[in-house]
mmCIF file of C-alpha atoms and ligand atoms in Angstrom:
data_model
loop_
_atom_site.group_PDB
_atom_site.id
_atom_site.type_symbol
_atom_site.label_atom_id
_atom_site.label_comp_id
_atom_site.label_asym_id
_atom_site.label_seq_id
_atom_site.Cartn_x
_atom_site.Cartn_y
_atom_site.Cartn_z
ATOM 1 C CA MET A 343 25.916 -63.294 -134.438
ATOM 2 C CA SER A 344 22.765 -62.375 -136.234
ATOM 3 C CA GLU A 345 19.219 -63.477 -136.174
ATOM 4 C CA VAL A 346 18.226 -65.680 -139.054
ATOM 5 C CA VAL A 347 15.194 -64.544 -140.979
ATOM 6 C CA GLU A 348 13.888 -66.600 -143.863
ATOM 7 C CA ALA A 349 16.785 -69.019 -143.801
ATOM 8 C CA PRO A 350 16.408 -72.682 -144.529
ATOM 9 C CA VAL A 351 17.069 -75.113 -141.723
ATOM 10 C CA SER A 352 20.148 -77.219 -142.261
ATOM 11 C CA SER A 353 19.141 -80.550 -140.883
ATOM 12 C CA ASN A 354 16.074 -82.604 -140.250
ATOM 13 C CA GLU A 355 16.886 -82.745 -136.599
ATOM 14 C CA SER A 356 14.232 -81.200 -134.357
ATOM 15 C CA LEU A 357 14.287 -80.707 -130.651
ATOM 16 C CA SER A 358 12.126 -83.361 -129.101
ATOM 17 C CA LYS A 359 10.260 -81.353 -126.509
ATOM 18 C CA TYR A 360 8.760 -77.887 -126.715
ATOM 19 C CA VAL A 361 10.201 -75.501 -124.119
ATOM 20 C CA GLN A 362 6.710 -74.960 -122.771
ATOM 21 C CA GLU A 363 6.376 -78.702 -122.063
ATOM 22 C CA MET A 364 9.731 -78.785 -120.259
ATOM 23 C CA SER A 365 8.614 -75.799 -118.211
ATOM 24 C CA ILE A 366 5.257 -77.368 -117.299
ATOM 25 C CA ASP A 367 6.915 -80.694 -116.452
ATOM 26 C CA GLY A 368 9.445 -78.898 -114.232
ATOM 27 C CA ASP A 369 12.403 -80.283 -116.240
ATOM 28 C CA GLU A 370 15.908 -79.009 -115.599
ATOM 29 C CA PRO A 371 17.038 -77.194 -118.757
ATOM 30 C CA PRO A 372 19.142 -79.720 -120.741
ATOM 31 C CA PRO A 373 22.883 -78.879 -121.096
ATOM 32 C CA ARG A 374 22.370 -77.536 -124.632
ATOM 33 C CA TYR A 375 20.332 -74.653 -123.153
ATOM 34 C CA ILE A 376 23.037 -73.585 -120.684
ATOM 35 C CA VAL A 377 24.929 -70.446 -121.737
ATOM 36 C CA LYS A 378 28.577 -70.915 -120.722
ATOM 37 C CA GLU A 379 29.611 -67.275 -120.830
ATOM 38 C CA PHE A 380 26.822 -65.211 -119.422
ATOM 39 C CA PRO A 381 27.982 -61.644 -118.703
ATOM 40 C CA ASN A 382 25.784 -59.399 -116.522
ATOM 41 C CA PRO A 383 22.855 -61.719 -115.776
ATOM 42 C CA SER A 384 21.082 -58.847 -113.954
ATOM 43 C CA PRO A 385 21.992 -55.608 -115.717
ATOM 44 C CA PRO A 386 20.666 -52.136 -114.849
ATOM 45 C CA SER A 387 17.628 -50.620 -116.538
ATOM 46 C CA ALA A 388 18.252 -48.049 -119.258
ATOM 47 C CA SER A 389 16.225 -45.109 -120.403
ATOM 48 C CA ILE A 390 16.448 -45.799 -124.117
ATOM 49 C CA PRO A 391 15.176 -42.848 -126.171
ATOM 50 C CA VAL A 392 11.419 -42.414 -126.624
ATOM 51 C CA ILE A 393 10.293 -40.944 -129.957
ATOM 52 C CA ASP A 394 6.845 -39.525 -130.640
ATOM 53 C CA LEU A 395 5.917 -40.584 -134.162
ATOM 54 C CA SER A 396 3.348 -37.815 -134.495
ATOM 55 C CA LEU A 397 6.128 -35.229 -134.119
ATOM 56 C CA LEU A 398 8.486 -36.492 -136.806
ATOM 57 C CA SER A 399 8.056 -33.323 -138.835
ATOM 58 C CA SER A 400 9.996 -31.433 -136.176
ATOM 59 C CA ALA A 401 13.749 -31.000 -136.703
ATOM 60 C CA GLU A 402 14.309 -31.556 -133.000
ATOM 61 C CA VAL A 403 12.576 -34.948 -133.029
ATOM 62 C CA LEU A 404 14.430 -35.961 -136.215
ATOM 63 C CA GLY A 405 17.683 -35.081 -134.439
ATOM 64 C CA LYS A 406 16.637 -37.282 -131.529
ATOM 65 C CA LEU A 407 15.843 -40.118 -133.952
ATOM 66 C CA LYS A 408 19.253 -39.861 -135.592
ATOM 67 C CA SER A 409 21.009 -39.755 -132.260
ATOM 68 C CA ALA A 410 19.021 -42.756 -130.930
ATOM 69 C CA LEU A 411 19.844 -44.886 -133.962
ATOM 70 C CA SER A 412 23.501 -43.946 -134.079
ATOM 71 C CA SER A 413 24.049 -44.675 -130.394
ATOM 72 C CA TRP A 414 21.593 -47.302 -129.122
ATOM 73 C CA GLY A 415 20.422 -48.484 -132.544
ATOM 74 C CA CYS A 416 16.929 -48.533 -131.082
ATOM 75 C CA PHE A 417 14.192 -46.468 -129.468
ATOM 76 C CA GLN A 418 10.691 -46.821 -128.087
ATOM 77 C CA VAL A 419 8.015 -45.301 -130.274
ATOM 78 C CA VAL A 420 4.873 -43.593 -128.946
ATOM 79 C CA GLY A 421 2.320 -41.400 -130.698
ATOM 80 C CA HIS A 422 2.052 -44.126 -133.353
ATOM 81 C CA GLY A 423 -1.728 -43.943 -133.591
ATOM 82 C CA ILE A 424 -2.300 -47.653 -132.934
ATOM 83 C CA LEU A 425 -4.974 -47.930 -130.271
ATOM 84 C CA SER A 426 -3.834 -49.360 -126.961
ATOM 85 C CA SER A 427 -6.848 -51.638 -127.039
ATOM 86 C CA PHE A 428 -5.629 -53.084 -130.348
ATOM 87 C CA LEU A 429 -2.134 -53.737 -128.953
ATOM 88 C CA ASP A 430 -3.746 -55.461 -125.981
ATOM 89 C CA LYS A 431 -5.844 -57.491 -128.393
ATOM 90 C CA ILE A 432 -2.848 -58.780 -130.310
ATOM 91 C CA ARG A 433 -1.082 -59.704 -127.074
ATOM 92 C CA ASP A 434 -4.258 -61.414 -125.982
ATOM 93 C CA VAL A 435 -4.664 -63.595 -129.094
ATOM 94 C CA ALA A 436 -0.983 -64.542 -128.858
ATOM 95 C CA LYS A 437 -1.421 -65.535 -125.207
ATOM 96 C CA GLN A 438 -4.518 -67.553 -126.058
ATOM 97 C CA PHE A 439 -2.678 -69.368 -128.827
ATOM 98 C CA PHE A 440 0.295 -70.380 -126.668
ATOM 99 C CA ALA A 441 -2.095 -71.433 -123.875
ATOM 100 C CA LEU A 442 -3.692 -74.051 -126.151
ATOM 101 C CA PRO A 443 -2.732 -77.677 -125.506
ATOM 102 C CA THR A 444 0.235 -78.921 -127.541
ATOM 103 C CA ASN A 445 -1.923 -81.197 -129.694
ATOM 104 C CA GLU A 446 -3.850 -78.111 -130.829
ATOM 105 C CA LYS A 447 -0.752 -75.964 -131.468
ATOM 106 C CA VAL A 448 1.059 -78.652 -133.460
ATOM 107 C CA LYS A 449 -1.605 -78.309 -136.142
ATOM 108 C CA TYR A 450 0.455 -75.258 -137.099
ATOM 109 C CA ALA A 451 3.862 -76.849 -136.488
ATOM 110 C CA ARG A 452 6.739 -75.878 -138.724
ATOM 111 C CA ALA A 453 8.177 -78.561 -140.951
ATOM 112 C CA SER A 454 11.558 -79.794 -139.707
ATOM 113 C CA TYR A 455 13.334 -78.092 -142.654
ATOM 114 C CA ASP A 456 11.508 -74.766 -142.310
ATOM 115 C CA ILE A 457 11.253 -71.924 -139.805
ATOM 116 C CA GLU A 458 7.718 -70.893 -140.668
ATOM 117 C CA GLY A 459 5.035 -72.125 -138.276
ATOM 118 C CA TYR A 460 4.931 -73.099 -134.619
ATOM 119 C CA GLY A 461 8.022 -74.624 -133.044
ATOM 120 C CA ASN A 462 11.071 -74.332 -130.871
ATOM 121 C CA ASP A 463 14.585 -73.266 -131.842
ATOM 122 C CA PRO A 464 15.502 -74.659 -135.271
ATOM 123 C CA VAL A 465 18.686 -76.700 -135.159
ATOM 124 C CA LEU A 466 21.150 -74.852 -137.372
ATOM 125 C CA SER A 467 24.524 -75.904 -136.032
ATOM 126 C CA ASP A 468 25.921 -78.539 -133.713
ATOM 127 C CA LYS A 469 27.559 -75.843 -131.577
ATOM 128 C CA GLN A 470 24.293 -74.002 -131.070
ATOM 129 C CA VAL A 471 23.100 -73.130 -127.568
ATOM 130 C CA TYR A 472 19.310 -73.318 -127.646
ATOM 131 C CA ASP A 473 16.898 -70.539 -126.756
ATOM 132 C CA TRP A 474 14.382 -71.061 -123.936
ATOM 133 C CA CYS A 475 11.561 -70.062 -126.210
ATOM 134 C CA ASP A 476 8.809 -71.447 -128.437
ATOM 135 C CA ARG A 477 7.664 -69.381 -131.385
ATOM 136 C CA LEU A 478 5.139 -68.935 -134.095
ATOM 137 C CA PHE A 479 6.753 -67.547 -137.239
ATOM 138 C CA LEU A 480 4.505 -66.324 -140.072
ATOM 139 C CA ASN A 481 5.206 -64.493 -143.316
ATOM 140 C CA LEU A 482 3.033 -61.391 -143.727
ATOM 141 C CA ILE A 483 4.222 -59.659 -146.918
ATOM 142 C CA PRO A 484 4.067 -60.328 -149.792
ATOM 143 C CA GLN A 485 0.552 -61.561 -149.288
ATOM 144 C CA ASP A 486 1.097 -64.505 -151.620
ATOM 145 C CA SER A 487 3.949 -65.758 -149.418
ATOM 146 C CA ARG A 488 1.533 -66.382 -146.548
ATOM 147 C CA LYS A 489 1.207 -70.033 -145.636
ATOM 148 C CA HIS A 490 -2.392 -69.912 -144.588
ATOM 149 C CA HIS A 491 -2.418 -73.427 -143.187
ATOM 150 C CA LEU A 492 0.064 -72.242 -140.528
ATOM 151 C CA TRP A 493 -2.120 -69.307 -139.432
ATOM 152 C CA PRO A 494 -4.042 -70.330 -136.316
ATOM 153 C CA THR A 495 -7.833 -70.414 -136.476
ATOM 154 C CA ASN A 496 -7.927 -70.745 -132.697
ATOM 155 C CA PRO A 497 -8.455 -68.209 -131.175
ATOM 156 C CA THR A 498 -10.956 -67.304 -133.873
ATOM 157 C CA GLU A 499 -9.852 -63.668 -134.227
ATOM 158 C CA PHE A 500 -6.162 -64.538 -134.603
ATOM 159 C CA ARG A 501 -5.970 -64.229 -138.400
ATOM 160 C CA GLU A 502 -8.012 -61.064 -138.618
ATOM 161 C CA VAL A 503 -6.036 -59.351 -135.843
ATOM 162 C CA LEU A 504 -2.666 -60.306 -137.341
ATOM 163 C CA ASP A 505 -3.752 -59.183 -140.788
ATOM 164 C CA GLU A 506 -4.813 -55.811 -139.399
ATOM 165 C CA TYR A 507 -1.538 -55.536 -137.478
ATOM 166 C CA SER A 508 0.441 -56.218 -140.664
ATOM 167 C CA VAL A 509 -1.283 -53.286 -142.407
ATOM 168 C CA LYS A 510 -0.377 -51.000 -139.506
ATOM 169 C CA MET A 511 3.205 -52.278 -139.424
ATOM 170 C CA LYS A 512 3.685 -51.656 -143.147
ATOM 171 C CA LEU A 513 2.547 -48.056 -142.741
ATOM 172 C CA MET A 514 4.721 -47.539 -139.687
ATOM 173 C CA VAL A 515 7.805 -48.982 -141.371
ATOM 174 C CA GLU A 516 7.355 -46.614 -144.333
ATOM 175 C CA LEU A 517 6.976 -43.641 -142.056
ATOM 176 C CA LEU A 518 10.013 -44.617 -140.019
ATOM 177 C CA LEU A 519 12.256 -45.331 -143.004
ATOM 178 C CA LYS A 520 11.359 -41.962 -144.530
ATOM 179 C CA ALA A 521 12.000 -40.152 -141.255
ATOM 180 C CA MET A 522 15.299 -41.998 -140.818
ATOM 181 C CA ALA A 523 16.385 -40.801 -144.277
ATOM 182 C CA ARG A 524 15.319 -37.216 -143.556
ATOM 183 C CA SER A 525 17.201 -37.290 -140.249
ATOM 184 C CA LEU A 526 20.377 -37.847 -142.325
ATOM 185 C CA ASN A 527 19.480 -35.032 -144.764
ATOM 186 C CA LEU A 528 18.793 -37.571 -147.494
ATOM 187 C CA GLU A 529 15.872 -37.874 -149.880
ATOM 188 C CA GLU A 530 13.146 -39.552 -147.906
ATOM 189 C CA ASP A 531 12.735 -42.561 -150.176
ATOM 190 C CA CYS A 532 16.447 -43.417 -150.407
ATOM 191 C CA PHE A 533 16.162 -46.526 -148.230
ATOM 192 C CA LEU A 534 12.782 -47.688 -149.507
ATOM 193 C CA LYS A 535 13.585 -47.220 -153.176
ATOM 194 C CA GLN A 536 16.524 -49.620 -152.968
ATOM 195 C CA TYR A 537 14.011 -52.418 -152.945
ATOM 196 C CA GLY A 538 10.883 -50.772 -154.310
ATOM 197 C CA ASP A 539 7.865 -52.972 -153.743
ATOM 198 C CA GLN A 540 10.063 -56.020 -153.224
ATOM 199 C CA GLU A 541 9.665 -55.897 -149.474
ATOM 200 C CA VAL A 542 9.266 -58.810 -147.122
ATOM 201 C CA MET A 543 7.633 -58.690 -143.703
ATOM 202 C CA ALA A 544 7.456 -61.546 -141.235
ATOM 203 C CA ALA A 545 6.053 -61.892 -137.743
ATOM 204 C CA ARG A 546 7.603 -63.871 -134.948
ATOM 205 C CA PHE A 547 5.554 -64.457 -131.830
ATOM 206 C CA ASN A 548 7.955 -65.419 -129.057
ATOM 207 C CA TYR A 549 6.764 -67.310 -126.003
ATOM 208 C CA TYR A 550 9.184 -67.568 -123.074
ATOM 209 C CA PRO A 551 7.924 -70.080 -120.495
ATOM 210 C CA VAL A 552 8.950 -69.883 -116.837
ATOM 211 C CA CYS A 553 12.543 -71.096 -116.532
ATOM 212 C CA PRO A 554 14.098 -72.611 -113.385
ATOM 213 C CA ARG A 555 17.621 -71.343 -114.315
ATOM 214 C CA PRO A 556 17.386 -67.658 -115.292
ATOM 215 C CA ASP A 557 21.045 -67.171 -114.289
ATOM 216 C CA SER A 558 22.323 -69.563 -116.958
ATOM 217 C CA VAL A 559 19.617 -69.829 -119.638
ATOM 218 C CA LEU A 560 18.546 -67.144 -122.119
ATOM 219 C CA GLY A 561 15.172 -66.698 -123.814
ATOM 220 C CA VAL A 562 17.043 -65.536 -126.921
ATOM 221 C CA LYS A 563 20.828 -65.477 -127.108
ATOM 222 C CA ALA A 564 22.715 -62.281 -127.936
ATOM 223 C CA HIS A 565 22.107 -61.425 -131.587
ATOM 224 C CA SER A 566 21.475 -58.556 -133.931
ATOM 225 C CA ASP A 567 18.526 -58.733 -136.310
ATOM 226 C CA GLY A 568 19.265 -59.467 -139.964
ATOM 227 C CA SER A 569 16.385 -57.211 -141.028
ATOM 228 C CA VAL A 570 16.358 -53.599 -142.227
ATOM 229 C CA ILE A 571 14.144 -52.670 -139.326
ATOM 230 C CA THR A 572 12.365 -54.618 -136.571
ATOM 231 C CA ILE A 573 9.309 -53.484 -134.641
ATOM 232 C CA LEU A 574 8.777 -55.249 -131.359
ATOM 233 C CA LEU A 575 5.699 -55.406 -129.187
ATOM 234 C CA GLN A 576 6.866 -56.305 -125.705
ATOM 235 C CA ASP A 577 4.911 -58.117 -123.024
ATOM 236 C CA GLN A 578 2.823 -55.642 -121.079
ATOM 237 C CA GLU A 579 4.022 -56.755 -117.665
ATOM 238 C CA VAL A 580 7.119 -58.912 -117.867
ATOM 239 C CA GLU A 581 10.489 -57.427 -118.823
ATOM 240 C CA GLY A 582 13.085 -59.503 -120.622
ATOM 241 C CA LEU A 583 14.611 -57.565 -123.515
ATOM 242 C CA GLN A 584 18.185 -56.349 -122.969
ATOM 243 C CA MET A 585 20.324 -54.140 -125.211
ATOM 244 C CA PHE A 586 24.119 -53.940 -125.418
ATOM 245 C CA LYS A 587 25.722 -50.515 -125.563
ATOM 246 C CA ASP A 588 29.236 -49.310 -124.728
ATOM 247 C CA ASP A 589 30.315 -52.774 -123.525
ATOM 248 C CA GLN A 590 27.449 -53.095 -121.112
ATOM 249 C CA TRP A 591 24.032 -54.801 -121.031
ATOM 250 C CA TYR A 592 20.912 -52.805 -120.115
ATOM 251 C CA ARG A 593 17.343 -53.877 -119.422
ATOM 252 C CA VAL A 594 14.767 -52.237 -121.663
ATOM 253 C CA PRO A 595 11.903 -50.972 -119.479
ATOM 254 C CA ILE A 596 8.292 -51.625 -120.404
ATOM 255 C CA LEU A 597 6.233 -48.735 -121.719
ATOM 256 C CA PRO A 598 2.942 -50.613 -122.102
ATOM 257 C CA HIS A 599 1.731 -48.975 -125.310
ATOM 258 C CA ALA A 600 5.029 -48.172 -126.930
ATOM 259 C CA LEU A 601 6.693 -50.318 -129.568
ATOM 260 C CA VAL A 602 10.437 -50.955 -129.588
ATOM 261 C CA VAL A 603 12.061 -50.174 -132.926
ATOM 262 C CA ASN A 604 15.518 -51.359 -133.769
ATOM 263 C CA ALA A 605 17.714 -51.002 -136.812
ATOM 264 C CA GLY A 606 18.752 -54.329 -138.291
ATOM 265 C CA ASP A 607 22.033 -55.303 -139.959
ATOM 266 C CA GLN A 608 20.752 -54.300 -143.411
ATOM 267 C CA MET A 609 20.047 -50.774 -142.141
ATOM 268 C CA GLN A 610 23.588 -50.613 -140.791
ATOM 269 C CA VAL A 611 24.735 -51.500 -144.323
ATOM 270 C CA MET A 612 22.447 -49.012 -146.133
ATOM 271 C CA SER A 613 23.316 -46.194 -143.716
ATOM 272 C CA ASN A 614 27.010 -46.933 -144.272
ATOM 273 C CA GLY A 615 27.456 -47.772 -140.597
ATOM 274 C CA ILE A 616 25.855 -44.597 -139.199
ATOM 275 C CA PHE A 617 22.824 -46.378 -137.779
ATOM 276 C CA LYS A 618 23.747 -49.288 -135.524
ATOM 277 C CA SER A 619 22.153 -52.705 -135.534
ATOM 278 C CA PRO A 620 22.207 -53.354 -131.796
ATOM 279 C CA LEU A 621 23.181 -56.576 -130.087
ATOM 280 C CA HIS A 622 20.278 -57.676 -127.908
ATOM 281 C CA ARG A 623 19.141 -60.711 -125.949
ATOM 282 C CA VAL A 624 16.200 -61.866 -123.853
ATOM 283 C CA SER A 625 16.486 -63.050 -120.263
ATOM 284 C CA THR A 626 14.293 -65.736 -118.690
ATOM 285 C CA SER A 627 12.308 -65.532 -115.494
ATOM 286 C CA SER A 628 11.658 -68.155 -112.832
ATOM 287 C CA GLU A 629 8.381 -66.454 -111.919
ATOM 288 C CA ASN A 630 6.587 -65.336 -115.054
ATOM 289 C CA ASP A 631 6.189 -66.424 -118.627
ATOM 290 C CA ARG A 632 6.510 -63.709 -121.273
ATOM 291 C CA ILE A 633 5.249 -63.027 -124.773
ATOM 292 C CA SER A 634 6.567 -60.690 -127.458
ATOM 293 C CA LEU A 635 5.881 -60.093 -131.121
ATOM 294 C CA ALA A 636 8.698 -59.099 -133.462
ATOM 295 C CA VAL A 637 7.897 -57.896 -136.987
ATOM 296 C CA PHE A 638 10.906 -57.990 -139.304
ATOM 297 C CA HIS A 639 11.046 -55.844 -142.432
ATOM 298 C CA LEU A 640 13.603 -56.628 -145.135
ATOM 299 C CA PRO A 641 14.073 -56.737 -148.910
ATOM 300 C CA ASN A 642 13.282 -59.769 -150.992
ATOM 301 C CA ALA A 643 16.272 -62.139 -151.351
ATOM 302 C CA GLU A 644 16.747 -61.182 -155.042
ATOM 303 C CA VAL A 645 17.241 -57.463 -154.420
ATOM 304 C CA GLU A 646 20.658 -55.876 -154.020
ATOM 305 C CA ILE A 647 21.167 -53.263 -151.328
ATOM 306 C CA GLU A 648 24.174 -51.050 -150.668
ATOM 307 C CA PRO A 649 25.245 -48.012 -148.643
ATOM 308 C CA VAL A 650 23.374 -44.883 -149.782
ATOM 309 C CA LYS A 651 25.651 -42.788 -152.030
ATOM 310 C CA GLY A 652 24.927 -39.592 -150.076
ATOM 311 C CA LEU A 653 26.499 -41.162 -146.996
ATOM 312 C CA ILE A 654 29.795 -41.963 -148.648
ATOM 313 C CA ASP A 655 32.576 -39.376 -148.798
ATOM 314 C CA GLU A 656 36.290 -39.025 -148.138
ATOM 315 C CA LYS A 657 35.794 -38.856 -144.411
ATOM 316 C CA ARG A 658 33.488 -41.860 -144.414
ATOM 317 C CA PRO A 659 34.390 -44.188 -147.283
ATOM 318 C CA GLN A 660 32.046 -46.999 -148.234
ATOM 319 C CA GLN A 661 32.079 -49.495 -145.348
ATOM 320 C CA TYR A 662 29.993 -52.349 -146.732
ATOM 321 C CA ARG A 663 29.805 -54.012 -150.103
ATOM 322 C CA LYS A 664 26.722 -54.312 -152.250
ATOM 323 C CA LEU A 665 24.880 -57.487 -151.263
ATOM 324 C CA LYS A 666 21.708 -59.471 -151.601
ATOM 325 C CA ASN A 667 20.019 -62.264 -149.662
ATOM 326 C CA TYR A 668 21.452 -61.248 -146.309
ATOM 327 C CA ALA A 669 19.483 -64.074 -144.688
ATOM 328 C CA ALA A 670 21.630 -66.608 -146.528
ATOM 329 C CA ILE A 671 24.838 -64.787 -145.503
ATOM 330 C CA ASN A 672 23.560 -64.787 -141.942
ATOM 331 C CA PHE A 673 22.709 -68.443 -142.056
ATOM 332 C CA GLU A 674 26.153 -69.466 -143.269
ATOM 333 C CA CYS A 675 27.816 -67.267 -140.677
ATOM 334 C CA PHE A 676 25.683 -68.703 -137.897
ATOM 335 C CA GLN A 677 26.818 -72.172 -138.852
ATOM 336 C CA SER A 678 30.479 -71.261 -139.054
ATOM 337 C CA GLY A 679 30.509 -69.032 -135.967
ATOM 338 C CA LYS A 680 31.194 -65.792 -137.892
ATOM 339 C CA ILE A 681 29.580 -62.379 -137.491
ATOM 340 C CA ALA A 682 27.593 -61.706 -140.666
ATOM 341 C CA LEU A 683 28.132 -57.926 -140.740
ATOM 342 C CA GLU A 684 31.895 -58.395 -140.447
ATOM 343 C CA THR A 685 31.926 -60.590 -143.534
ATOM 344 C CA VAL A 686 30.308 -57.919 -145.740
ATOM 345 C CA LYS A 687 32.640 -55.122 -144.593
ATOM 346 C CA ILE A 688 34.961 -53.615 -147.171
HETATM 347 O O1 AKG M 2094 11.317 -60.921 -127.048
HETATM 348 C C1 AKG M 2094 11.953 -59.891 -127.229
HETATM 349 O O2 AKG M 2094 11.834 -58.914 -126.478
HETATM 350 C C2 AKG M 2094 12.950 -59.775 -128.366
HETATM 351 C C3 AKG M 2094 12.877 -60.870 -129.377
HETATM 352 C C4 AKG M 2094 13.915 -60.742 -130.456
HETATM 353 O O3 AKG M 2094 14.952 -60.157 -130.282
HETATM 354 C C5 AKG M 2094 13.656 -61.336 -131.779
HETATM 355 O O4 AKG M 2094 12.611 -62.002 -131.963
HETATM 356 O O5 AKG M 2094 14.516 -61.142 -132.679
HETATM 357 FE FE1 FE2 M 2095 15.989 -59.757 -132.186
#
């Protein structure tokens, strides 16, 4: 199952109550939030690789990057040059936004047919198990795709901080995609040039309220991201993210000023299956609420992507077909219970 980015919502149905309201009212999670098969509710912590971005010119660090992405499909990045105080600031404005009363937040509510804006899990399928999470989803790039009326003006610095963060994320994505190419002995622009300046970037602020049933309810169900690359700012104090590797779930520890980077499904396609788009999920907590910010980077829906030629040979034939608009593929698969990546395999 993959995460839907930029997909339309299939029905006009909306969930009646925000998760935050259920949490405040002390409601039992309704049956549609209960995960029937919930393997490893309390998995061990894992030391996922930590990469220093300022050392990416070293062959050793590039080797570590390649190994991280071909095993875990993710790593924590440090040495990224973004001030800790700025990361704290963005967490702070997000916290302030979700702490506003509902009647203030709904000024930015998503339309029932859209995912952009403030809201709870969009209803995409009648078999869907809902996530214990409210979110604020905003397009960042291209600039003219921004729906400014959905960008909070409370707290007052929200827009300015998010805009500044988007500039930093764009630079970081470029650096990472070039390093990822070099780690495979490819020309450094081989991923980026597939979609030129036709890139899309979107931010999803996730708010996970306290949940009375952490053993049977997930903040986000197991999924892989449909992006090329995702950069995640975790909560500074509350863990929740879990990664799946070698048939086992692992908790991702918090490194307060690191960002978690993971390859998305479209990177698995472009790297001809060498880099893995990891399955991940988010647990809930009965003690603490949690906030995270995911920035998804992907090509515009019109652009075709395909496995890089230099990664195709007799030993490793082409594994995925040329495709475009992965979000739409993802969306259809979500509704029919299929795994999107499987459907684009050759
Ligand atoms: O909250 C997290 O740690 C992860 C969220 C996530 O996986 C997503 O937004 O796609
Ligand atoms: Fe995700």
